[in-house]
Structure formats: C-alpha cells, structure tokens
PDB file of C-alpha atoms in Angstrom:
ATOM      1  CA  UNK F 130      56.058 -39.710  40.162  1.00 56.00           C
ATOM      2  CA  UNK F 131      52.700 -37.948  40.554  1.00 73.00           C
ATOM      3  CA  UNK F 132      50.526 -38.144  43.663  1.00 76.00           C
ATOM      4  CA  UNK F 133      49.076 -35.673  46.145  1.00 86.00           C
ATOM      5  CA  UNK F 134      48.044 -35.358  49.784  1.00 88.00           C
ATOM      6  CA  UNK F 135      44.583 -36.695  48.993  1.00 91.00           C
ATOM      7  CA  UNK F 136      46.228 -39.892  47.742  1.00 91.00           C
ATOM      8  CA  UNK F 137      48.282 -40.215  50.916  1.00 91.00           C
ATOM      9  CA  UNK F 138      45.313 -39.553  53.205  1.00 92.00           C
ATOM     10  CA  UNK F 139      43.322 -42.154  51.308  1.00 93.00           C
ATOM     11  CA  UNK F 140      46.179 -44.661  51.500  1.00 94.00           C
ATOM     12  CA  UNK F 141      46.410 -44.245  55.297  1.00 93.00           C
ATOM     13  CA  UNK F 142      42.619 -44.562  55.603  1.00 94.00           C
ATOM     14  CA  UNK F 143      42.570 -47.778  53.546  1.00 94.00           C
ATOM     15  CA  UNK F 144      45.479 -49.204  55.556  1.00 93.00           C
ATOM     16  CA  UNK F 145      43.699 -48.430  58.841  1.00 92.00           C
ATOM     17  CA  UNK F 146      40.368 -49.807  57.647  1.00 93.00           C
ATOM     18  CA  UNK F 147      41.980 -52.780  55.860  1.00 93.00           C
ATOM     19  CA  UNK F 148      39.410 -52.179  53.169  1.00 94.00           C
ATOM     20  CA  UNK F 149      39.286 -49.948  50.107  1.00 93.00           C
ATOM     21  CA  UNK F 150      35.560 -49.476  50.655  1.00 93.00           C
ATOM     22  CA  UNK F 151      36.091 -48.535  54.301  1.00 93.00           C
ATOM     23  CA  UNK F 152      39.011 -46.292  53.451  1.00 92.00           C
ATOM     24  CA  UNK F 153      37.009 -44.529  50.761  1.00 93.00           C
ATOM     25  CA  UNK F 154      34.265 -43.837  53.299  1.00 93.00           C
ATOM     26  CA  UNK F 155      36.742 -42.455  55.821  1.00 92.00           C
ATOM     27  CA  UNK F 156      38.322 -40.244  53.169  1.00 91.00           C
ATOM     28  CA  UNK F 157      34.897 -39.128  51.890  1.00 92.00           C
ATOM     29  CA  UNK F 158      35.572 -40.395  48.372  1.00 93.00           C
ATOM     30  CA  UNK F 159      33.488 -42.482  46.001  1.00 93.00           C
ATOM     31  CA  UNK F 160      34.628 -46.094  45.813  1.00 92.00           C
ATOM     32  CA  UNK F 161      35.487 -45.849  42.099  1.00 93.00           C
ATOM     33  CA  UNK F 162      37.569 -42.716  42.686  1.00 93.00           C
ATOM     34  CA  UNK F 163      39.332 -44.318  45.660  1.00 93.00           C
ATOM     35  CA  UNK F 164      40.153 -47.471  43.686  1.00 93.00           C
ATOM     36  CA  UNK F 165      41.555 -45.389  40.832  1.00 93.00           C
ATOM     37  CA  UNK F 166      43.713 -43.348  43.223  1.00 93.00           C
ATOM     38  CA  UNK F 167      45.119 -46.472  44.926  1.00 93.00           C
ATOM     39  CA  UNK F 168      45.886 -47.967  41.513  1.00 92.00           C
ATOM     40  CA  UNK F 169      47.560 -44.694  40.511  1.00 91.00           C
ATOM     41  CA  UNK F 170      49.742 -44.788  43.643  1.00 92.00           C
ATOM     42  CA  UNK F 171      50.861 -48.317  42.885  1.00 91.00           C
ATOM     43  CA  UNK F 172      51.658 -47.354  39.294  1.00 90.00           C
ATOM     44  CA  UNK F 173      53.544 -44.238  40.444  1.00 89.00           C
ATOM     45  CA  UNK F 174      55.753 -46.298  42.791  1.00 90.00           C
ATOM     46  CA  UNK F 175      55.818 -49.326  40.472  1.00 90.00           C
ATOM     47  CA  UNK F 176      55.075 -51.669  43.397  1.00 92.00           C
ATOM     48  CA  UNK F 177      52.019 -53.390  44.864  1.00 93.00           C
ATOM     49  CA  UNK F 178      50.981 -51.689  48.087  1.00 94.00           C
ATOM     50  CA  UNK F 179      48.130 -53.995  49.079  1.00 94.00           C
ATOM     51  CA  UNK F 180      47.309 -57.685  48.889  1.00 93.00           C
ATOM     52  CA  UNK F 181      43.666 -58.008  47.867  1.00 90.00           C
ATOM     53  CA  UNK F 182      41.535 -60.724  49.477  1.00 87.00           C
ATOM     54  CA  UNK F 183      37.911 -61.659  50.065  1.00 84.00           C
ATOM     55  CA  UNK F 184      37.929 -60.037  53.504  1.00 85.00           C
ATOM     56  CA  UNK F 185      39.656 -56.832  52.482  1.00 88.00           C
ATOM     57  CA  UNK F 186      43.249 -55.795  51.910  1.00 92.00           C
ATOM     58  CA  UNK F 187      46.557 -56.227  53.709  1.00 93.00           C
ATOM     59  CA  UNK F 188      49.699 -54.149  53.325  1.00 93.00           C
ATOM     60  CA  UNK F 189      52.649 -55.536  51.408  1.00 93.00           C
ATOM     61  CA  UNK F 190      56.185 -54.848  52.678  1.00 92.00           C
ATOM     62  CA  UNK F 191      56.299 -51.842  50.346  1.00 92.00           C
ATOM     63  CA  UNK F 192      52.943 -50.724  51.693  1.00 91.00           C
ATOM     64  CA  UNK F 193      54.206 -50.921  55.294  1.00 92.00           C
ATOM     65  CA  UNK F 194      57.144 -48.711  54.321  1.00 91.00           C
ATOM     66  CA  UNK F 195      54.913 -46.182  52.586  1.00 92.00           C
ATOM     67  CA  UNK F 196      52.512 -46.126  55.550  1.00 91.00           C
ATOM     68  CA  UNK F 197      55.333 -45.105  57.873  1.00 89.00           C
ATOM     69  CA  UNK F 198      56.340 -42.232  55.584  1.00 89.00           C
ATOM     70  CA  UNK F 199      52.740 -41.236  54.846  1.00 90.00           C
ATOM     71  CA  UNK F 200      51.873 -40.919  58.542  1.00 90.00           C
ATOM     72  CA  UNK F 201      54.924 -38.710  59.094  1.00 86.00           C
ATOM     73  CA  UNK F 202      54.077 -36.520  56.097  1.00 88.00           C
ATOM     74  CA  UNK F 203      50.447 -36.112  57.197  1.00 87.00           C
ATOM     75  CA  UNK F 204      51.522 -35.311  60.755  1.00 84.00           C
ATOM     76  CA  UNK F 205      53.887 -32.623  59.478  1.00 82.00           C
ATOM     77  CA  UNK F 206      51.215 -31.189  57.179  1.00 85.00           C
ATOM     78  CA  UNK F 207      48.694 -31.044  60.037  1.00 82.00           C
ATOM     79  CA  UNK F 208      51.304 -29.430  62.297  1.00 77.00           C
ATOM     80  CA  UNK F 209      52.154 -26.892  59.591  1.00 78.00           C
ATOM     81  CA  UNK F 210      48.495 -26.001  59.060  1.00 79.00           C
ATOM     82  CA  UNK F 211      47.850 -25.691  62.770  1.00 74.00           C
ATOM     83  CA  UNK F 212      50.923 -23.562  63.357  1.00 71.00           C
ATOM     84  CA  UNK F 213      50.192 -21.206  60.471  1.00 73.00           C
ATOM     85  CA  UNK F 214      46.544 -20.975  61.504  1.00 72.00           C
ATOM     86  CA  UNK F 215      47.609 -19.861  64.965  1.00 64.00           C
ATOM     87  CA  UNK F 216      49.875 -17.208  63.469  1.00 62.00           C
ATOM     88  CA  UNK F 217      47.038 -16.058  61.188  1.00 60.00           C
ATOM     89  CA  UNK F 218      44.792 -15.727  64.219  1.00 54.00           C
ATOM     90  CA  UNK F 219      47.435 -13.758  66.088  1.00 48.00           C
ATOM     91  CA  UNK F 220      48.146 -16.650  68.442  1.00 48.00           C
ATOM     92  CA  UNK F 221      51.425 -18.290  69.410  1.00 63.00           C
ATOM     93  CA  UNK F 222      53.323 -21.206  67.915  1.00 77.00           C
ATOM     94  CA  UNK F 223      52.988 -24.512  69.761  1.00 84.00           C
ATOM     95  CA  UNK F 224      55.512 -27.281  70.511  1.00 90.00           C
ATOM     96  CA  UNK F 225      54.394 -30.711  71.682  1.00 90.00           C
ATOM     97  CA  UNK F 226      56.770 -32.472  74.085  1.00 95.00           C
ATOM     98  CA  UNK F 227      56.216 -35.945  75.540  1.00 95.00           C
ATOM     99  CA  UNK F 228      58.070 -36.524  78.824  1.00 94.00           C
ATOM    100  CA  UNK F 229      58.424 -39.351  81.306  1.00 89.00           C
ATOM    101  CA  UNK F 230      57.612 -38.838  84.987  1.00 84.00           C
ATOM    102  CA  UNK F 231      61.143 -38.007  86.117  1.00 83.00           C
ATOM    103  CA  UNK F 232      61.718 -35.524  83.330  1.00 86.00           C
ATOM    104  CA  UNK F 233      58.417 -33.798  83.993  1.00 85.00           C
ATOM    105  CA  UNK F 234      58.901 -33.577  87.752  1.00 81.00           C
ATOM    106  CA  UNK F 235      62.630 -33.063  88.230  1.00 83.00           C
ATOM    107  CA  UNK F 236      64.476 -31.963  85.095  1.00 87.00           C
ATOM    108  CA  UNK F 237      62.289 -30.008  82.684  1.00 91.00           C
ATOM    109  CA  UNK F 238      60.532 -27.286  84.737  1.00 90.00           C
ATOM    110  CA  UNK F 239      63.596 -25.043  85.178  1.00 91.00           C
ATOM    111  CA  UNK F 240      64.774 -25.440  81.564  1.00 93.00           C
ATOM    112  CA  UNK F 241      61.280 -24.920  80.150  1.00 94.00           C
ATOM    113  CA  UNK F 242      60.662 -21.870  82.315  1.00 95.00           C
ATOM    114  CA  UNK F 243      63.798 -20.216  80.941  1.00 95.00           C
ATOM    115  CA  UNK F 244      62.842 -21.122  77.360  1.00 96.00           C
ATOM    116  CA  UNK F 245      59.298 -19.754  77.707  1.00 95.00           C
ATOM    117  CA  UNK F 246      60.612 -16.572  79.281  1.00 94.00           C
ATOM    118  CA  UNK F 247      62.997 -16.016  76.359  1.00 93.00           C
ATOM    119  CA  UNK F 248      60.451 -17.044  73.674  1.00 92.00           C
ATOM    120  CA  UNK F 249      57.122 -15.346  74.468  1.00 89.00           C
ATOM    121  CA  UNK F 250      55.628 -16.324  71.079  1.00 85.00           C
ATOM    122  CA  UNK F 251      55.999 -20.082  71.659  1.00 89.00           C
ATOM    123  CA  UNK F 252      53.885 -22.331  73.873  1.00 89.00           C
ATOM    124  CA  UNK F 253      54.971 -25.811  74.997  1.00 92.00           C
ATOM    125  CA  UNK F 254      52.431 -28.582  75.611  1.00 90.00           C
ATOM    126  CA  UNK F 255      54.016 -31.240  77.836  1.00 92.00           C
ATOM    127  CA  UNK F 256      52.289 -34.617  78.159  1.00 91.00           C
ATOM    128  CA  UNK F 257      53.420 -37.323  80.554  1.00 89.00           C
ATOM    129  CA  UNK F 258      54.032 -40.737  78.972  1.00 89.00           C
ATOM    130  CA  UNK F 259      56.043 -43.868  79.713  1.00 85.00           C
ATOM    131  CA  UNK F 260      59.378 -43.906  77.868  1.00 87.00           C
ATOM    132  CA  UNK F 261      58.368 -46.873  75.684  1.00 86.00           C
ATOM    133  CA  UNK F 262      55.205 -45.021  74.611  1.00 90.00           C
ATOM    134  CA  UNK F 263      57.273 -41.926  73.836  1.00 93.00           C
ATOM    135  CA  UNK F 264      59.610 -44.014  71.671  1.00 92.00           C
ATOM    136  CA  UNK F 265      56.673 -45.494  69.744  1.00 91.00           C
ATOM    137  CA  UNK F 266      55.072 -42.080  69.194  1.00 92.00           C
ATOM    138  CA  UNK F 267      58.331 -40.572  67.943  1.00 93.00           C
ATOM    139  CA  UNK F 268      59.059 -43.563  65.683  1.00 90.00           C
ATOM    140  CA  UNK F 269      55.635 -43.427  64.012  1.00 86.00           C
ATOM    141  CA  UNK F 270      55.685 -39.650  63.620  1.00 85.00           C
ATOM    142  CA  UNK F 271      52.650 -39.034  65.853  1.00 84.00           C
ATOM    143  CA  UNK F 272      54.827 -36.901  68.150  1.00 88.00           C
ATOM    144  CA  UNK F 273      57.771 -34.684  67.258  1.00 89.00           C
ATOM    145  CA  UNK F 274      59.821 -34.351  70.436  1.00 95.00           C
ATOM    146  CA  UNK F 275      60.345 -36.455  73.548  1.00 96.00           C
ATOM    147  CA  UNK F 276      62.161 -36.632  76.892  1.00 95.00           C
ATOM    148  CA  UNK F 277      62.701 -40.297  77.777  1.00 92.00           C
ATOM    149  CA  UNK F 278      64.969 -42.934  79.280  1.00 88.00           C
ATOM    150  CA  UNK F 279      67.473 -43.904  76.590  1.00 89.00           C
ATOM    151  CA  UNK F 280      67.128 -47.666  77.111  1.00 82.00           C
ATOM    152  CA  UNK F 281      63.581 -47.525  75.727  1.00 83.00           C
ATOM    153  CA  UNK F 282      64.586 -45.993  72.368  1.00 90.00           C
ATOM    154  CA  UNK F 283      65.328 -47.897  69.148  1.00 89.00           C
ATOM    155  CA  UNK F 284      68.508 -47.034  67.251  1.00 90.00           C
ATOM    156  CA  UNK F 285      66.494 -45.256  64.527  1.00 91.00           C
ATOM    157  CA  UNK F 286      65.549 -42.386  66.838  1.00 95.00           C
ATOM    158  CA  UNK F 287      67.963 -39.461  67.171  1.00 96.00           C
ATOM    159  CA  UNK F 288      68.820 -38.349  70.693  1.00 96.00           C
ATOM    160  CA  UNK F 289      71.241 -36.478  72.929  1.00 96.00           C
ATOM    161  CA  UNK F 290      71.806 -37.004  76.638  1.00 94.00           C
ATOM    162  CA  UNK F 291      70.161 -34.380  78.833  1.00 94.00           C
ATOM    163  CA  UNK F 292      71.268 -35.893  82.122  1.00 88.00           C
ATOM    164  CA  UNK F 293      71.579 -39.051  84.206  1.00 84.00           C
ATOM    165  CA  UNK F 294      69.154 -39.988  86.935  1.00 80.00           C
ATOM    166  CA  UNK F 295      69.312 -43.148  89.005  1.00 88.00           C
ATOM    167  CA  UNK F 296      66.323 -44.552  90.794  1.00 92.00           C
ATOM    168  CA  UNK F 297      66.987 -44.873  94.527  1.00 94.00           C
ATOM    169  CA  UNK F 298      65.180 -46.590  97.375  1.00 96.00           C
ATOM    170  CA  UNK F 299      64.246 -44.327 100.264  1.00 96.00           C
ATOM    171  CA  UNK F 300      63.398 -45.656 103.716  1.00 96.00           C
ATOM    172  CA  UNK F 301      62.882 -44.323 107.201  1.00 94.00           C
ATOM    173  CA  UNK F 302      66.112 -43.938 109.165  1.00 91.00           C
ATOM    174  CA  UNK F 303      64.452 -45.997 111.893  1.00 87.00           C
ATOM    175  CA  UNK F 304      63.230 -48.674 109.481  1.00 83.00           C
ATOM    176  CA  UNK F 305      64.514 -52.149 108.541  1.00 84.00           C
ATOM    177  CA  UNK F 306      67.080 -50.774 106.076  1.00 89.00           C
ATOM    178  CA  UNK F 307      68.719 -48.399 108.560  1.00 81.00           C
ATOM    179  CA  UNK F 308      72.468 -48.434 108.092  1.00 84.00           C
ATOM    180  CA  UNK F 309      72.299 -49.940 104.578  1.00 89.00           C
ATOM    181  CA  UNK F 310      73.762 -48.051 101.613  1.00 91.00           C
ATOM    182  CA  UNK F 311      72.721 -50.322  98.743  1.00 93.00           C
ATOM    183  CA  UNK F 312      70.539 -53.328  98.009  1.00 93.00           C
ATOM    184  CA  UNK F 313      68.907 -55.381  95.274  1.00 94.00           C
ATOM    185  CA  UNK F 314      65.268 -54.523  94.603  1.00 94.00           C
ATOM    186  CA  UNK F 315      64.215 -58.099  95.377  1.00 93.00           C
ATOM    187  CA  UNK F 316      65.268 -57.514  99.009  1.00 93.00           C
ATOM    188  CA  UNK F 317      62.406 -55.036  99.309  1.00 89.00           C
ATOM    189  CA  UNK F 318      59.831 -57.803  98.720  1.00 85.00           C
ATOM    190  CA  UNK F 319      57.346 -58.082 101.547  1.00 87.00           C
ATOM    191  CA  UNK F 320      57.764 -54.497 102.711  1.00 93.00           C
ATOM    192  CA  UNK F 321      55.060 -51.850 102.480  1.00 94.00           C
ATOM    193  CA  UNK F 322      55.556 -49.319  99.686  1.00 95.00           C
ATOM    194  CA  UNK F 323      54.544 -45.743  99.058  1.00 95.00           C
ATOM    195  CA  UNK F 324      54.186 -45.224  95.319  1.00 92.00           C
ATOM    196  CA  UNK F 325      53.098 -42.981  92.525  1.00 89.00           C
ATOM    197  CA  UNK F 326      49.602 -43.233  91.080  1.00 85.00           C
ATOM    198  CA  UNK F 327      49.171 -46.276  88.836  1.00 76.00           C
ATOM    199  CA  UNK F 328      48.825 -44.256  85.622  1.00 70.00           C
ATOM    200  CA  UNK F 329      52.173 -42.531  86.204  1.00 77.00           C
ATOM    201  CA  UNK F 330      54.877 -43.538  83.733  1.00 72.00           C
ATOM    202  CA  UNK F 331      57.552 -44.132  86.389  1.00 80.00           C
ATOM    203  CA  UNK F 332      55.221 -46.303  88.478  1.00 85.00           C
ATOM    204  CA  UNK F 333      54.507 -48.419  85.400  1.00 83.00           C
ATOM    205  CA  UNK F 334      58.273 -48.827  84.900  1.00 82.00           C
ATOM    206  CA  UNK F 335      58.788 -49.908  88.531  1.00 88.00           C
ATOM    207  CA  UNK F 336      55.794 -52.270  88.491  1.00 87.00           C
ATOM    208  CA  UNK F 337      57.008 -53.955  85.303  1.00 87.00           C
ATOM    209  CA  UNK F 338      60.412 -54.606  86.862  1.00 89.00           C
ATOM    210  CA  UNK F 339      58.765 -56.014  89.996  1.00 91.00           C
ATOM    211  CA  UNK F 340      56.626 -58.295  87.831  1.00 91.00           C
ATOM    212  CA  UNK F 341      59.703 -59.600  86.001  1.00 90.00           C
ATOM    213  CA  UNK F 342      61.134 -60.555  89.400  1.00 90.00           C
ATOM    214  CA  UNK F 343      57.874 -62.243  90.366  1.00 90.00           C
ATOM    215  CA  UNK F 344      57.114 -59.586  92.998  1.00 88.00           C
ATOM    216  CA  UNK F 345      53.808 -57.962  93.789  1.00 86.00           C
ATOM    217  CA  UNK F 346      54.222 -54.623  95.526  1.00 88.00           C
ATOM    218  CA  UNK F 347      52.019 -53.870  98.520  1.00 91.00           C
ATOM    219  CA  UNK F 348      51.389 -50.150  98.065  1.00 93.00           C
ATOM    220  CA  UNK F 349      49.782 -48.492 101.083  1.00 94.00           C
ATOM    221  CA  UNK F 350      49.482 -45.028  99.564  1.00 94.00           C
ATOM    222  CA  UNK F 351      49.739 -43.542  96.068  1.00 93.00           C
ATOM    223  CA  UNK F 352      50.600 -39.905  95.448  1.00 92.00           C
ATOM    224  CA  UNK F 353      51.711 -37.822  92.455  1.00 84.00           C
ATOM    225  CA  UNK F 354      54.424 -35.800  94.220  1.00 87.00           C
ATOM    226  CA  UNK F 355      57.897 -37.080  95.164  1.00 92.00           C
ATOM    227  CA  UNK F 356      58.140 -34.778  98.187  1.00 93.00           C
ATOM    228  CA  UNK F 357      54.820 -36.078  99.522  1.00 95.00           C
ATOM    229  CA  UNK F 358      56.009 -39.661  98.985  1.00 95.00           C
ATOM    230  CA  UNK F 359      59.208 -38.990 100.920  1.00 96.00           C
ATOM    231  CA  UNK F 360      57.195 -37.424 103.746  1.00 96.00           C
ATOM    232  CA  UNK F 361      55.176 -40.643 104.001  1.00 96.00           C
ATOM    233  CA  UNK F 362      58.396 -42.666 104.049  1.00 96.00           C
ATOM    234  CA  UNK F 363      59.842 -40.435 106.789  1.00 95.00           C
ATOM    235  CA  UNK F 364      56.703 -41.093 108.860  1.00 95.00           C
ATOM    236  CA  UNK F 365      57.270 -44.850 108.599  1.00 93.00           C
ATOM    237  CA  UNK F 366      54.370 -45.640 106.274  1.00 95.00           C
ATOM    238  CA  UNK F 367      56.570 -47.611 103.884  1.00 95.00           C
ATOM    239  CA  UNK F 368      59.556 -47.506 101.541  1.00 96.00           C
ATOM    240  CA  UNK F 369      59.631 -45.993  98.040  1.00 96.00           C
ATOM    241  CA  UNK F 370      61.565 -45.863  94.779  1.00 95.00           C
ATOM    242  CA  UNK F 371      62.149 -42.296  93.610  1.00 94.00           C
ATOM    243  CA  UNK F 372      64.597 -40.457  91.313  1.00 90.00           C
ATOM    244  CA  UNK F 373      67.961 -39.660  92.888  1.00 91.00           C
ATOM    245  CA  UNK F 374      67.469 -35.913  92.460  1.00 87.00           C
ATOM    246  CA  UNK F 375      64.263 -36.030  94.505  1.00 90.00           C
ATOM    247  CA  UNK F 376      65.715 -38.458  97.063  1.00 94.00           C
ATOM    248  CA  UNK F 377      68.802 -36.337  97.734  1.00 92.00           C
ATOM    249  CA  UNK F 378      66.759 -33.143  97.963  1.00 92.00           C
ATOM    250  CA  UNK F 379      64.266 -34.601 100.425  1.00 95.00           C
ATOM    251  CA  UNK F 380      66.982 -36.266 102.528  1.00 95.00           C
ATOM    252  CA  UNK F 381      68.335 -32.802 103.349  1.00 94.00           C
ATOM    253  CA  UNK F 382      65.163 -31.912 105.276  1.00 95.00           C
ATOM    254  CA  UNK F 383      63.556 -35.266 106.144  1.00 95.00           C
ATOM    255  CA  UNK F 384      64.679 -38.227 108.297  1.00 95.00           C
ATOM    256  CA  UNK F 385      65.033 -40.662 105.412  1.00 96.00           C
ATOM    257  CA  UNK F 386      67.850 -42.933 104.264  1.00 95.00           C
ATOM    258  CA  UNK F 387      68.791 -43.088 100.578  1.00 95.00           C
ATOM    259  CA  UNK F 388      69.918 -46.495  99.272  1.00 96.00           C
ATOM    260  CA  UNK F 389      71.436 -47.312  95.889  1.00 95.00           C
ATOM    261  CA  UNK F 390      69.553 -49.954  93.901  1.00 95.00           C
ATOM    262  CA  UNK F 391      71.962 -52.386  92.254  1.00 94.00           C
ATOM    263  CA  UNK F 392      69.395 -53.416  89.615  1.00 93.00           C
ATOM    264  CA  UNK F 393      70.053 -52.415  85.999  1.00 88.00           C
ATOM    265  CA  UNK F 394      66.561 -50.881  85.680  1.00 87.00           C
ATOM    266  CA  UNK F 395      67.630 -48.153  88.137  1.00 89.00           C
ATOM    267  CA  UNK F 396      70.460 -46.862  85.924  1.00 86.00           C
ATOM    268  CA  UNK F 397      68.982 -44.481  83.401  1.00 82.00           C
ATOM    269  CA  UNK F 398      70.247 -41.916  80.938  1.00 88.00           C
ATOM    270  CA  UNK F 399      67.614 -39.300  80.195  1.00 92.00           C
ATOM    271  CA  UNK F 400      67.619 -38.022  76.620  1.00 95.00           C
ATOM    272  CA  UNK F 401      65.902 -35.538  74.349  1.00 96.00           C
ATOM    273  CA  UNK F 402      64.780 -37.445  71.268  1.00 97.00           C
ATOM    274  CA  UNK F 403      63.210 -36.904  67.861  1.00 96.00           C
ATOM    275  CA  UNK F 404      62.845 -38.827  64.649  1.00 93.00           C
ATOM    276  CA  UNK F 405      64.993 -36.182  62.968  1.00 93.00           C
ATOM    277  CA  UNK F 406      66.139 -32.996  64.693  1.00 95.00           C
ATOM    278  CA  UNK F 407      66.766 -31.357  61.301  1.00 92.00           C
ATOM    279  CA  UNK F 408      63.188 -32.028  60.158  1.00 89.00           C
ATOM    280  CA  UNK F 409      61.561 -30.406  63.208  1.00 90.00           C
ATOM    281  CA  UNK F 410      59.511 -27.210  62.774  1.00 87.00           C
ATOM    282  CA  UNK F 411      61.386 -24.055  63.694  1.00 87.00           C
ATOM    283  CA  UNK F 412      59.739 -23.583  67.160  1.00 89.00           C
ATOM    284  CA  UNK F 413      60.680 -27.161  68.102  1.00 92.00           C
ATOM    285  CA  UNK F 414      64.237 -26.608  66.844  1.00 93.00           C
ATOM    286  CA  UNK F 415      64.514 -23.543  69.067  1.00 93.00           C
ATOM    287  CA  UNK F 416      63.423 -25.632  72.065  1.00 96.00           C
ATOM    288  CA  UNK F 417      65.919 -28.372  71.160  1.00 96.00           C
ATOM    289  CA  UNK F 418      68.755 -25.836  70.924  1.00 96.00           C
ATOM    290  CA  UNK F 419      67.803 -24.474  74.334  1.00 96.00           C
ATOM    291  CA  UNK F 420      67.672 -27.949  75.902  1.00 96.00           C
ATOM    292  CA  UNK F 421      71.082 -28.834  74.426  1.00 95.00           C
ATOM    293  CA  UNK F 422      72.565 -25.853  76.220  1.00 93.00           C
ATOM    294  CA  UNK F 423      70.757 -26.760  79.438  1.00 91.00           C
ATOM    295  CA  UNK F 424      71.908 -30.404  79.335  1.00 88.00           C
ATOM    296  CA  UNK F 425      74.266 -31.570  82.070  1.00 67.00           C
TER     297      UNK F 425
END
C-alpha cells in the first residue's frame, strides 16, 4: 500500500471542497496530477473513496472513514513539525488543552501551576470551550486533550474522572428561597438571574437546559467571575447557578444560601479526555500523568 502525506492532504482538500478541481487548487496541484493521486489512493485501498457527479464529488462510506483517519494523521504531523520547530529555535514544547468553564475557573489552575513549575520546558495553551465542542474536537482529531463534563462525550473517547462538580443555585439569605435546601430549576422561573457572559461554555449549558424546559432567563447582569456573581447575589440583584466549589467557597464569606438543584443537568463528572492517551505526544502525556495524580 503506497501513498504519502501529499496524497492525504489532497484527499482532505478534495473532501472539504467536494470537488477534485477545488481540492487540487487548495493543495496547489495540477488537476491531472490530483486526479492521478486520487485514483492511486483508491487503487491502494482497493475501494472507491468518492462518488463522482455533475456537481462534484461526495464521500463514500470508505471515504468518510479515511477522512477521519487522514485528519488525525495531518493534525499529528502538524503538531510534530511545530513542536520540533520550537525545539530547533530553542523554544519550549506546547500542549493544547480545551477546558469547560468550571474546569478553567475552579479545578485546573492549581494542578496546572504545579505542572508548569515542575516542567519549565513545556507551555500549556488552555482554551475555554463548551463540553460538546470539546468532545467534537477530540473526536475529529483537531484537538489532543480536553477537560469536559463526561455526559457530553461519546463512548469512543478515552477519559478518566478528574473530579465531580455539581451545579448549585445560590440566592440571597433574605431572598425568596431563604430556608430552602433544594429545588427544581423550573421553580426559579420568573426570578432575576445573575449569569456568566453569553459566550461562556457553562452559561451556554445552563441556557440550553432552560430552553428545554421552555424557560427564558431574565439576566440582569453578566460577569465572567464566580466570586463577582456571588457578590451580586448577596446584594439581592438576583439568583445564580454556579459550580458547587465556587458556591461553597463564597458562602463562607458572603450572605448567600446554597441550594441543591435536583435536575439531572446539575450532576456532572468532570473528566480528562483524549482520543487515545497512548498516541499523545510526550509533553501531553506528561501533563496527563500529572493530572491523573492530581485527580480527586
């Protein structure tokens, strides 16, 4: 079976463009050369990868399978080149980590700080994403490592539990929920909310659950910091849904009540995930090993 990275890059380009002509242009190849390479790929695998039509091409089932593998291979090649280039330039290795809002704000900072202290030649780029987006990026190979809520992950993604974090409702001790210890989220309908900014992954998660219940949240203020949100709640501006770790911490110094949400969306296991832990580059494996030890 003979093919090279040029063939795979061309295949991905043709699949994205849904046209051999368009793919050839994206790959900077002559049309005749591109057609010959696609034909060679199909002969090498002994399967048809595309269905040809008047308006272009569509992937066959075999083509869809190859596209998944090709994207992963190209991602790994690009990561390898970038990592080695940084070493050649005397720079540090880099690990990309996608994390949901709770992980980024409450769970990762301490663990990452210890890892970076012990590994001065490795940098970690953390990007905030919603858990479903993290799952999609890991599954397609466009990201190598994630910190997400387990319920959003398909079975094909490897993971280990880093910790558990419930979402809680916080309210002023002098507010309408004074004396309550738990409630269903629907009971909060009609009350003013203090929330995270709309682009925040956790706020998207909360808003989607509200929409499924037919609720529209009236948010009086949006902030990016859980402590600031709890301060607003303590002042009577509204109620809020925040991670339990943040709620308990703030309740020690602020006049707020912490209520358990009985809804299933509030119960979350937070996991470290990857398409394959064994296939990760060495710097990412070192981070994974560190996070395993730091897991609760």
